[in-house]
């Protein structure tokens, strides 16, 4: 397939007045099933350059369905079959290291059987149940994939509650060898937390992956604790943090203040009982996170707070939904830099809710799928919102701010980046997918030109970031 690359760079600091982020409810389609008390995620499962959707939940019958995208926002059900679950987690990750995404899901069946399963992608978007490892069944939790043991493959963490009402955090080491997929028996971390959530992060910034865990004690107190990685010889017990207690919500990482480290977005019910938080905590290094005085959000429980660059200006905006002071709500906040977050749009409120954000219709800007229980009719619908924000640039521009030139355009194997000055400190070129995951990075030490190899990129839409001592540039990279 011939590759065409259109690259746009804009310098976020040059934007003087922001156009408010706006979304429009899809009047017809995509026809996703109702899915409250569910989970959803996006990935390009069939390598055709667009984002497909996996959605589980029980708005009507309990269902777990993979929807394949036609590239224009039309979705059809995949022929692959999955155990129908609700009240759990779904996660796309490359379990077997073959370059495509596999699927993990956990939760409850209609009959109340706690279940956890891994499905392997054959490379074309067709999935089959992996039977080489037995995954203990859990519901009411989350799932994460990260390289906890530092051996270059993705291990699996998932959390939840057993059929005996016991709470667990399971760590399964990826022990695959030469393409033969396998996982270890679960390493069990148990702290008796109701509806535990876990987030993989380098909490201490010591080069390995730790866990941040939220949940509720039997006495109703919400807690946020850390499990520090000391190697596969054993994680220690849960340790307290200076973060507020949270439960029944979400945890996210992102560089909200553009200072080069990952900050924390903590959401859920909190203490005392009946209060909710959606707090931004700026990373101070070595396990220190400080509540932001700039970025303020409304709290929610039984929902989520999700970071994403919704207006393609290089910083992180937020969608918050659930139950809180306004009742049942779903709000869109725009990042306005030093002025913090501004509420710019309201979606149909939903609790017991889940969300997926990404470019669904091939127009480069991120759209929203939102499911849960609402006060509207139908009350348990899965709703799609198209991004209608006016983006103040054209995707076909190759030079925006005069600092950077990209040539040739279109291109197939390489793109040449040329600065109109010679930087002397370290610069970094990052390629991210539309879910914000880092795909490729190149580091530079000096000069005014750079040749970026794009031969490893599959057709699709990417975000391209260039960071140096003078600022941050952000743009869209489309490989066709």
CSV table of C-alpha atoms in Angstrom, one decimal:
chain,number,residue,atom,x,y,z
A,1,UNK,CA,0.0,0.0,0.0
A,2,UNK,CA,1.3,3.4,-0.9
A,3,UNK,CA,2.1,5.6,2.1
A,4,UNK,CA,1.1,9.2,2.2
A,5,UNK,CA,2.1,11.3,5.2
A,6,UNK,CA,0.6,14.7,6.1
A,7,UNK,CA,2.2,16.3,9.1
A,8,UNK,CA,1.1,19.4,10.9
A,9,UNK,CA,3.1,21.1,13.7
A,10,UNK,CA,1.6,23.7,16.0
A,11,UNK,CA,3.3,25.3,19.0
A,12,UNK,CA,0.9,25.2,21.9
A,13,UNK,CA,2.2,28.4,23.4
A,14,UNK,CA,1.3,30.3,20.3
A,15,UNK,CA,-2.5,29.8,20.8
A,16,UNK,CA,-4.0,33.0,22.2
A,17,UNK,CA,-7.7,32.2,22.3
A,18,UNK,CA,-9.1,28.7,22.4
A,19,UNK,CA,-12.1,27.6,20.5
A,20,UNK,CA,-14.4,25.7,23.0
A,21,UNK,CA,-14.5,21.9,22.7
A,22,UNK,CA,-17.9,20.8,21.5
A,23,UNK,CA,-19.5,17.4,20.8
A,24,UNK,CA,-22.7,16.3,19.0
A,25,UNK,CA,-24.7,13.3,19.9
A,26,UNK,CA,-24.9,10.8,17.0
A,27,UNK,CA,-28.5,10.8,15.7
A,28,UNK,CA,-28.2,7.5,14.1
A,29,UNK,CA,-25.6,4.8,14.7
A,30,UNK,CA,-23.2,3.4,15.5
A,31,UNK,CA,-25.5,0.7,16.8
A,32,UNK,CA,-23.6,-0.4,20.0
A,33,UNK,CA,-25.4,-2.5,22.5
A,34,UNK,CA,-26.6,-1.1,25.8
A,35,UNK,CA,-23.8,-1.5,28.4
A,36,UNK,CA,-24.2,-0.1,31.9
A,37,UNK,CA,-22.1,-1.7,34.6
A,38,UNK,CA,-19.6,-2.4,31.9
A,39,UNK,CA,-16.3,-1.6,30.3
A,40,UNK,CA,-15.0,-0.6,26.9
A,41,UNK,CA,-11.8,0.0,25.0
A,42,UNK,CA,-10.5,0.9,21.6
A,43,UNK,CA,-7.7,-0.5,19.4
A,44,UNK,CA,-7.0,-1.3,15.7
A,45,UNK,CA,-7.5,-5.1,16.0
A,46,UNK,CA,-7.4,-5.8,12.3
A,47,UNK,CA,-4.5,-3.5,11.2
A,48,UNK,CA,-6.6,-1.5,8.7
A,49,UNK,CA,-5.8,1.9,10.2
A,50,UNK,CA,-8.9,2.7,12.2
A,51,UNK,CA,-10.0,2.1,15.8
A,52,UNK,CA,-12.3,-0.8,16.6
A,53,UNK,CA,-14.3,-1.1,19.8
A,54,UNK,CA,-14.8,-3.8,22.4
A,55,UNK,CA,-17.8,-3.2,24.7
A,56,UNK,CA,-19.1,-5.3,27.6
A,57,UNK,CA,-22.0,-4.7,30.0
A,58,UNK,CA,-25.6,-5.5,30.8
A,59,UNK,CA,-27.9,-2.7,29.7
A,60,UNK,CA,-30.2,-5.3,28.2
A,61,UNK,CA,-28.9,-8.8,28.1
A,62,UNK,CA,-25.3,-9.3,29.3
A,63,UNK,CA,-23.1,-8.9,26.2
A,64,UNK,CA,-19.4,-8.6,25.3
A,65,UNK,CA,-19.0,-7.7,21.6
A,66,UNK,CA,-16.2,-6.6,19.3
A,67,UNK,CA,-17.2,-4.0,16.8
A,68,UNK,CA,-15.1,-3.5,13.6
A,69,UNK,CA,-14.8,0.0,12.2
A,70,UNK,CA,-15.2,0.6,8.5
A,71,UNK,CA,-13.0,3.7,8.7
A,72,UNK,CA,-15.8,6.2,8.5
A,73,UNK,CA,-17.5,5.6,11.9
A,74,UNK,CA,-19.6,2.7,10.8
A,75,UNK,CA,-19.3,-0.4,13.0
A,76,UNK,CA,-20.3,-4.0,12.5
A,77,UNK,CA,-20.1,-6.9,14.9
A,78,UNK,CA,-17.1,-9.2,14.6
A,79,UNK,CA,-17.7,-12.9,14.0
A,80,UNK,CA,-15.4,-13.7,17.0
A,81,UNK,CA,-17.3,-14.8,20.0
A,82,UNK,CA,-16.5,-14.0,23.6
A,83,UNK,CA,-17.9,-14.9,27.0
A,84,UNK,CA,-20.6,-12.3,27.8
A,85,UNK,CA,-19.6,-10.4,31.0
A,86,UNK,CA,-20.5,-7.3,33.0
A,87,UNK,CA,-19.1,-5.5,36.0
A,88,UNK,CA,-15.4,-6.1,35.1
A,89,UNK,CA,-12.5,-5.0,32.9
A,90,UNK,CA,-11.5,-5.1,29.3
A,91,UNK,CA,-7.9,-4.6,28.1
A,92,UNK,CA,-6.2,-4.7,24.7
A,93,UNK,CA,-2.5,-5.5,24.9
A,94,UNK,CA,0.1,-7.5,22.9
A,95,UNK,CA,0.3,-10.6,25.1
A,96,UNK,CA,2.3,-12.8,22.8
A,97,UNK,CA,4.6,-10.1,21.3
A,98,UNK,CA,3.6,-10.7,17.7
A,99,UNK,CA,2.7,-7.1,16.9
A,100,UNK,CA,-1.1,-7.2,17.2
A,101,UNK,CA,-3.4,-6.6,20.1
A,102,UNK,CA,-4.9,-9.5,22.1
A,103,UNK,CA,-7.8,-9.1,24.5
A,104,UNK,CA,-8.3,-9.7,28.3
A,105,UNK,CA,-11.7,-9.5,29.9
A,106,UNK,CA,-13.0,-10.2,33.4
A,107,UNK,CA,-16.4,-9.9,35.1
A,108,UNK,CA,-19.6,-11.6,35.9
A,109,UNK,CA,-21.7,-13.8,33.6
A,110,UNK,CA,-25.5,-13.5,33.7
A,111,UNK,CA,-25.5,-16.5,36.0
A,112,UNK,CA,-23.1,-14.8,38.4
A,113,UNK,CA,-20.0,-16.8,37.5
A,114,UNK,CA,-16.8,-14.8,38.1
A,115,UNK,CA,-14.7,-15.1,34.9
A,116,UNK,CA,-11.3,-13.9,33.5
A,117,UNK,CA,-10.2,-14.9,30.0
A,118,UNK,CA,-7.5,-14.0,27.4
A,119,UNK,CA,-8.3,-14.1,23.7
A,120,UNK,CA,-5.5,-14.2,21.1
A,121,UNK,CA,-5.6,-12.2,17.9
A,122,UNK,CA,-4.6,-14.1,14.8
A,123,UNK,CA,-3.4,-10.9,13.2
A,124,UNK,CA,-6.5,-10.1,11.1
A,125,UNK,CA,-8.8,-9.2,14.0
A,126,UNK,CA,-10.1,-12.8,14.6
A,127,UNK,CA,-9.8,-13.9,18.2
A,128,UNK,CA,-9.7,-17.3,19.9
A,129,UNK,CA,-9.7,-18.2,23.5
A,130,UNK,CA,-6.3,-18.9,25.1
A,131,UNK,CA,-6.4,-22.0,27.2
A,132,UNK,CA,-2.7,-22.4,28.2
A,133,UNK,CA,-3.2,-20.5,31.5
A,134,UNK,CA,-6.0,-20.5,34.0
A,135,UNK,CA,-7.0,-17.0,35.1
A,136,UNK,CA,-8.9,-16.9,38.4
A,137,UNK,CA,-12.3,-15.3,38.0
A,138,UNK,CA,-12.9,-11.8,39.4
A,139,UNK,CA,-15.5,-9.0,39.0
A,140,UNK,CA,-15.7,-5.4,39.9
A,141,UNK,CA,-12.1,-4.4,39.1
A,142,UNK,CA,-9.7,-3.2,36.5
A,143,UNK,CA,-6.8,-4.6,34.3
A,144,UNK,CA,-3.4,-3.3,33.4
A,145,UNK,CA,-0.5,-4.6,31.3
A,146,UNK,CA,3.1,-3.5,32.0
A,147,UNK,CA,6.6,-5.0,32.1
A,148,UNK,CA,6.8,-5.5,35.9
A,149,UNK,CA,9.8,-7.9,35.8
A,150,UNK,CA,11.8,-5.9,33.2
A,151,UNK,CA,12.2,-8.8,30.7
A,152,UNK,CA,10.8,-7.0,27.7
A,153,UNK,CA,7.3,-8.5,27.5
A,154,UNK,CA,4.0,-7.4,29.0
A,155,UNK,CA,2.8,-8.9,32.3
A,156,UNK,CA,-0.8,-8.7,33.5
A,157,UNK,CA,-2.4,-7.2,36.6
A,158,UNK,CA,-6.1,-7.4,37.2
A,159,UNK,CA,-8.2,-6.8,40.3
A,160,UNK,CA,-11.6,-7.6,41.7
A,161,UNK,CA,-13.7,-9.7,44.0
A,162,UNK,CA,-14.1,-13.5,44.0
A,163,UNK,CA,-17.3,-15.6,44.4
A,164,UNK,CA,-16.4,-15.7,48.1
A,165,UNK,CA,-16.5,-11.9,48.3
A,166,UNK,CA,-12.7,-11.7,48.8
A,167,UNK,CA,-10.8,-8.9,47.1
A,168,UNK,CA,-7.6,-9.6,45.2
A,169,UNK,CA,-5.0,-7.9,43.1
A,170,UNK,CA,-3.5,-10.6,40.8
A,171,UNK,CA,-0.1,-10.2,39.1
A,172,UNK,CA,0.7,-12.8,36.4
A,173,UNK,CA,4.2,-12.8,34.9
A,174,UNK,CA,4.4,-13.3,31.1
A,175,UNK,CA,6.7,-16.3,30.7
A,176,UNK,CA,6.3,-16.7,26.9
A,177,UNK,CA,9.3,-18.1,25.1
A,178,UNK,CA,10.0,-18.1,21.3
A,179,UNK,CA,6.4,-17.3,20.5
A,180,UNK,CA,4.8,-19.9,22.8
A,181,UNK,CA,2.4,-17.8,25.0
A,182,UNK,CA,2.3,-18.6,28.7
A,183,UNK,CA,1.7,-16.9,32.0
A,184,UNK,CA,2.8,-17.8,35.6
A,185,UNK,CA,0.5,-18.7,38.4
A,186,UNK,CA,-1.0,-15.5,40.0
A,187,UNK,CA,1.1,-13.6,42.4
A,188,UNK,CA,-1.6,-12.6,44.9
A,189,UNK,CA,-1.7,-9.2,46.5
A,190,UNK,CA,-4.7,-9.0,49.0
A,191,UNK,CA,-5.7,-6.1,51.1
A,192,UNK,CA,-9.4,-6.7,51.5
A,193,UNK,CA,-10.6,-3.7,49.5
A,194,UNK,CA,-14.0,-3.5,48.0
A,195,UNK,CA,-14.0,-2.9,44.2
A,196,UNK,CA,-10.2,-2.4,44.0
A,197,UNK,CA,-8.7,-0.5,41.1
A,198,UNK,CA,-5.0,-0.6,40.1
A,199,UNK,CA,-2.8,1.7,38.0
A,200,UNK,CA,0.7,0.7,36.8
A,201,UNK,CA,3.2,3.5,37.2
A,202,UNK,CA,6.8,4.2,38.2
A,203,UNK,CA,5.7,5.7,41.5
A,204,UNK,CA,9.2,6.1,43.0
A,205,UNK,CA,10.8,7.0,39.6
A,206,UNK,CA,13.4,4.3,40.1
A,207,UNK,CA,13.0,2.7,36.7
A,208,UNK,CA,10.6,-0.2,37.6
A,209,UNK,CA,6.8,-0.4,37.6
A,210,UNK,CA,4.8,-0.1,40.8
A,211,UNK,CA,1.1,-0.2,41.5
A,212,UNK,CA,-1.3,2.4,42.9
A,213,UNK,CA,-4.4,0.8,44.3
A,214,UNK,CA,-7.7,2.3,45.4
A,215,UNK,CA,-10.7,0.7,47.2
A,216,UNK,CA,-12.9,0.7,50.2
A,217,UNK,CA,-12.4,-0.8,53.6
A,218,UNK,CA,-15.0,-2.9,55.3
A,219,UNK,CA,-15.7,0.2,57.6
A,220,UNK,CA,-16.6,2.3,54.5
A,221,UNK,CA,-13.3,4.3,54.4
A,222,UNK,CA,-11.8,4.8,51.0
A,223,UNK,CA,-8.1,4.4,50.7
A,224,UNK,CA,-5.3,5.0,48.1
A,225,UNK,CA,-2.2,2.9,48.6
A,226,UNK,CA,1.0,1.9,46.7
A,227,UNK,CA,2.7,-1.4,46.2
A,228,UNK,CA,6.4,-0.8,45.5
A,229,UNK,CA,8.1,-3.2,43.1
A,230,UNK,CA,11.1,-5.0,44.6
A,231,UNK,CA,11.5,-7.5,41.8
A,232,UNK,CA,9.6,-10.7,41.2
A,233,UNK,CA,11.0,-12.1,44.4
A,234,UNK,CA,8.1,-10.4,46.0
A,235,UNK,CA,6.2,-7.1,46.3
A,236,UNK,CA,5.9,-5.8,49.8
A,237,UNK,CA,2.6,-5.1,51.5
A,238,UNK,CA,0.4,-2.1,50.7
A,239,UNK,CA,1.9,1.2,51.9
A,240,UNK,CA,0.0,4.4,52.6
A,241,UNK,CA,0.4,7.5,50.4
A,242,UNK,CA,-0.3,11.2,50.9
A,243,UNK,CA,-3.0,11.0,48.3
A,244,UNK,CA,-6.7,11.2,49.4
A,245,UNK,CA,-8.6,8.0,49.6
A,246,UNK,CA,-10.7,7.0,46.6
A,247,UNK,CA,-12.9,4.1,45.5
A,248,UNK,CA,-15.5,3.2,42.8
A,249,UNK,CA,-13.8,5.5,40.2
A,250,UNK,CA,-10.8,5.6,38.0
A,251,UNK,CA,-7.0,6.4,37.9
A,252,UNK,CA,-5.1,7.9,35.0
A,253,UNK,CA,-1.6,9.1,34.1
A,254,UNK,CA,-0.7,12.0,31.9
A,255,UNK,CA,1.6,15.0,31.7
A,256,UNK,CA,-1.0,17.7,32.4
A,257,UNK,CA,1.4,20.5,33.0
A,258,UNK,CA,3.8,19.6,30.2
A,259,UNK,CA,6.9,19.5,32.4
A,260,UNK,CA,8.0,16.1,31.2
A,261,UNK,CA,6.8,13.8,34.0
A,262,UNK,CA,3.5,11.9,34.5
A,263,UNK,CA,0.9,13.4,36.7
A,264,UNK,CA,-2.1,11.6,38.3
A,265,UNK,CA,-5.9,12.0,37.8
A,266,UNK,CA,-7.7,10.4,40.8
A,267,UNK,CA,-11.4,10.0,40.7
A,268,UNK,CA,-14.2,8.4,42.7
A,269,UNK,CA,-16.0,8.4,46.0
A,270,UNK,CA,-13.9,9.7,48.9
A,271,UNK,CA,-13.9,10.6,52.6
A,272,UNK,CA,-16.1,11.4,54.4
A,273,UNK,CA,-18.8,9.2,53.0
A,274,UNK,CA,-21.0,10.9,50.5
A,275,UNK,CA,-18.2,13.0,49.0
A,276,UNK,CA,-16.5,12.6,45.6
A,277,UNK,CA,-13.3,13.8,44.0
A,278,UNK,CA,-11.7,14.3,40.6
A,279,UNK,CA,-8.3,15.5,41.6
A,280,UNK,CA,-5.3,16.4,39.6
A,281,UNK,CA,-2.0,15.7,41.4
A,282,UNK,CA,1.2,17.0,39.9
A,283,UNK,CA,4.3,14.8,40.0
A,284,UNK,CA,7.1,16.2,42.2
A,285,UNK,CA,9.3,13.2,41.8
A,286,UNK,CA,10.2,10.2,43.9
A,287,UNK,CA,6.7,9.3,44.9
A,288,UNK,CA,5.5,12.8,45.8
A,289,UNK,CA,2.3,14.1,44.2
A,290,UNK,CA,0.8,17.5,45.1
A,291,UNK,CA,-2.8,18.6,44.6
A,292,UNK,CA,-2.8,21.0,41.7
A,293,UNK,CA,-3.9,24.6,42.5
A,294,UNK,CA,-4.4,25.2,38.7
A,295,UNK,CA,-6.4,22.2,37.4
A,296,UNK,CA,-9.8,22.0,39.3
A,297,UNK,CA,-12.5,19.5,38.4
A,298,UNK,CA,-15.9,18.4,39.8
A,299,UNK,CA,-15.9,15.1,41.7
A,300,UNK,CA,-17.8,12.0,40.7
A,301,UNK,CA,-18.5,8.5,42.0
A,302,UNK,CA,-19.6,5.4,40.1
A,303,UNK,CA,-18.1,6.8,37.0
A,304,UNK,CA,-14.7,8.0,35.7
A,305,UNK,CA,-12.4,10.9,34.8
A,306,UNK,CA,-10.6,10.4,31.5
A,307,UNK,CA,-7.7,12.5,30.1
A,308,UNK,CA,-7.4,13.1,26.3
A,309,UNK,CA,-6.3,15.8,24.0
A,310,UNK,CA,-9.8,16.6,22.6
A,311,UNK,CA,-9.0,19.7,20.6
A,312,UNK,CA,-5.6,18.6,19.3
A,313,UNK,CA,-3.7,21.5,20.8
A,314,UNK,CA,-1.1,19.5,22.6
A,315,UNK,CA,-2.4,19.4,26.2
A,316,UNK,CA,-4.8,17.1,28.1
A,317,UNK,CA,-8.5,17.9,28.4
A,318,UNK,CA,-10.9,15.8,30.6
A,319,UNK,CA,-14.2,14.0,30.4
A,320,UNK,CA,-15.8,13.5,33.9
A,321,UNK,CA,-19.0,11.5,34.4
A,322,UNK,CA,-20.9,9.7,37.2
A,323,UNK,CA,-22.8,10.8,40.3
A,324,UNK,CA,-21.8,13.9,42.2
A,325,UNK,CA,-23.0,17.4,43.3
A,326,UNK,CA,-24.9,18.1,40.1
A,327,UNK,CA,-26.6,14.7,40.3
A,328,UNK,CA,-26.0,12.4,37.4
A,329,UNK,CA,-23.8,14.2,34.9
A,330,UNK,CA,-21.1,14.0,32.2
A,331,UNK,CA,-18.9,17.1,31.6
A,332,UNK,CA,-16.2,18.0,29.1
A,333,UNK,CA,-13.4,20.3,30.4
A,334,UNK,CA,-10.9,22.1,28.2
A,335,UNK,CA,-7.3,22.6,29.3
A,336,UNK,CA,-6.6,26.3,29.1
A,337,UNK,CA,-3.0,26.2,30.4
A,338,UNK,CA,-2.2,28.5,33.4
A,339,UNK,CA,-6.0,29.3,33.6
A,340,UNK,CA,-6.8,25.7,34.4
A,341,UNK,CA,-9.8,23.7,33.2
A,342,UNK,CA,-13.0,25.3,31.8
A,343,UNK,CA,-16.3,23.5,31.4
A,344,UNK,CA,-17.1,23.7,27.7
A,345,UNK,CA,-19.7,21.0,27.0
A,346,UNK,CA,-22.3,18.8,28.7
A,347,UNK,CA,-23.1,15.2,27.6
A,348,UNK,CA,-25.9,13.0,28.7
A,349,UNK,CA,-25.1,12.2,32.3
A,350,UNK,CA,-24.4,8.6,33.3
A,351,UNK,CA,-23.4,6.6,36.3
A,352,UNK,CA,-22.2,3.0,36.5
A,353,UNK,CA,-20.5,4.3,33.4
A,354,UNK,CA,-17.6,3.6,31.1
A,355,UNK,CA,-16.0,5.6,28.3
A,356,UNK,CA,-13.8,5.2,25.2
A,357,UNK,CA,-12.2,8.1,23.4
A,358,UNK,CA,-10.6,8.1,20.0
A,359,UNK,CA,-11.0,9.0,16.3
A,360,UNK,CA,-13.9,6.8,15.3
A,361,UNK,CA,-14.9,8.4,11.9
A,362,UNK,CA,-11.5,9.1,10.3
A,363,UNK,CA,-11.5,12.9,10.6
A,364,UNK,CA,-8.5,12.9,12.9
A,365,UNK,CA,-10.1,14.4,16.0
A,366,UNK,CA,-11.2,12.2,19.0
A,367,UNK,CA,-14.8,11.2,19.5
A,368,UNK,CA,-16.5,9.7,22.6
A,369,UNK,CA,-18.4,6.5,23.3
A,370,UNK,CA,-20.2,6.8,26.7
A,371,UNK,CA,-22.3,4.0,28.4
A,372,UNK,CA,-24.0,3.8,31.7
A,373,UNK,CA,-27.3,4.5,33.5
A,374,UNK,CA,-28.8,7.9,32.8
A,375,UNK,CA,-32.0,9.8,33.5
A,376,UNK,CA,-32.8,10.0,29.8
A,377,UNK,CA,-34.7,7.6,27.6
A,378,UNK,CA,-33.4,5.0,26.9
A,379,UNK,CA,-31.8,4.9,30.4
A,380,UNK,CA,-29.1,2.4,29.7
A,381,UNK,CA,-28.1,3.4,26.1
A,382,UNK,CA,-24.5,3.4,24.8
A,383,UNK,CA,-24.2,6.9,23.2
A,384,UNK,CA,-21.7,8.1,20.6
A,385,UNK,CA,-20.6,11.7,20.4
A,386,UNK,CA,-18.9,13.2,17.3
A,387,UNK,CA,-16.3,15.8,18.0
A,388,UNK,CA,-17.6,19.0,16.4
A,389,UNK,CA,-14.9,21.3,17.8
A,390,UNK,CA,-13.6,23.7,15.1
A,391,UNK,CA,-9.9,22.8,14.8
A,392,UNK,CA,-8.1,26.0,13.7
A,393,UNK,CA,-5.8,24.4,11.1
A,394,UNK,CA,-5.9,22.1,8.1
A,395,UNK,CA,-4.7,18.6,8.3
A,396,UNK,CA,-2.9,19.1,4.9
A,397,UNK,CA,-0.7,22.0,6.2
A,398,UNK,CA,2.9,21.0,6.4
A,399,UNK,CA,4.3,24.2,8.1
A,400,UNK,CA,2.3,26.1,10.7
A,401,UNK,CA,4.5,28.1,13.0
A,402,UNK,CA,7.6,28.8,10.9
A,403,UNK,CA,9.9,26.9,13.3
A,404,UNK,CA,9.6,23.5,11.6
A,405,UNK,CA,9.4,22.2,8.1
A,406,UNK,CA,8.5,18.7,7.0
A,407,UNK,CA,9.5,17.2,3.7
A,408,UNK,CA,8.8,15.4,1.5
A,409,UNK,CA,5.1,15.4,2.0
A,410,UNK,CA,3.6,12.9,1.2
A,411,UNK,CA,6.3,10.4,2.1
A,412,UNK,CA,6.6,6.7,2.4
A,413,UNK,CA,9.6,5.6,4.4
A,414,UNK,CA,11.0,8.8,5.9
A,415,UNK,CA,10.1,12.3,6.8
A,416,UNK,CA,12.7,15.1,7.1
A,417,UNK,CA,12.2,17.6,9.9
A,418,UNK,CA,14.1,20.9,9.6
A,419,UNK,CA,14.3,23.5,12.3
A,420,UNK,CA,15.1,27.1,11.4
A,421,UNK,CA,17.6,27.3,14.3
A,422,UNK,CA,20.2,24.9,15.6
A,423,UNK,CA,19.3,23.5,19.1
A,424,UNK,CA,22.1,22.7,21.4
A,425,UNK,CA,20.3,20.9,24.2
A,426,UNK,CA,18.5,17.6,24.0
A,427,UNK,CA,15.4,17.3,21.8
A,428,UNK,CA,12.9,14.5,21.5
A,429,UNK,CA,10.6,13.4,18.7
A,430,UNK,CA,7.7,11.2,19.9
A,431,UNK,CA,5.1,9.3,17.9
A,432,UNK,CA,1.9,8.4,19.8
A,433,UNK,CA,-1.3,6.5,18.8
A,434,UNK,CA,-4.7,8.1,19.2
A,435,UNK,CA,-5.1,6.5,22.6
A,436,UNK,CA,-2.0,8.5,23.8
A,437,UNK,CA,0.3,5.4,23.9
A,438,UNK,CA,3.9,6.1,23.0
A,439,UNK,CA,4.8,4.1,19.8
A,440,UNK,CA,8.2,5.4,19.0
A,441,UNK,CA,10.7,7.9,20.3
A,442,UNK,CA,13.9,9.4,18.9
A,443,UNK,CA,16.3,11.5,21.0
A,444,UNK,CA,18.6,14.2,19.5
A,445,UNK,CA,21.5,16.1,21.1
A,446,UNK,CA,22.2,18.9,18.6
A,447,UNK,CA,21.6,20.2,15.0
A,448,UNK,CA,18.8,21.6,12.9
A,449,UNK,CA,17.6,18.7,10.9
A,450,UNK,CA,16.3,15.2,11.6
A,451,UNK,CA,15.3,12.3,9.4
A,452,UNK,CA,12.4,10.4,10.9
A,453,UNK,CA,11.9,6.7,9.9
A,454,UNK,CA,8.2,6.0,9.6
A,455,UNK,CA,8.5,2.6,7.9
A,456,UNK,CA,7.5,0.8,11.1
A,457,UNK,CA,4.1,2.6,11.3
A,458,UNK,CA,0.9,0.9,10.1
A,459,UNK,CA,-1.6,2.9,8.2
A,460,UNK,CA,-3.5,5.1,10.5
A,461,UNK,CA,-3.5,8.4,12.4
A,462,UNK,CA,-0.9,9.3,15.0
A,463,UNK,CA,0.1,12.2,17.1
A,464,UNK,CA,3.6,13.6,16.6
A,465,UNK,CA,5.3,15.6,19.3
A,466,UNK,CA,8.6,17.5,19.2
A,467,UNK,CA,10.0,18.7,22.5
A,468,UNK,CA,13.2,20.8,23.0
A,469,UNK,CA,14.5,23.5,25.3
A,470,UNK,CA,12.4,26.2,23.7
A,471,UNK,CA,9.0,24.6,23.8
A,472,UNK,CA,6.6,21.9,22.8
A,473,UNK,CA,5.3,21.3,19.2
A,474,UNK,CA,2.4,19.0,18.5
A,475,UNK,CA,0.8,17.7,15.3
A,476,UNK,CA,-1.0,15.0,13.4
A,477,UNK,CA,0.7,12.3,11.5
A,478,UNK,CA,-1.4,10.3,9.0
A,479,UNK,CA,0.0,7.2,7.3
A,480,UNK,CA,-2.1,5.8,4.5
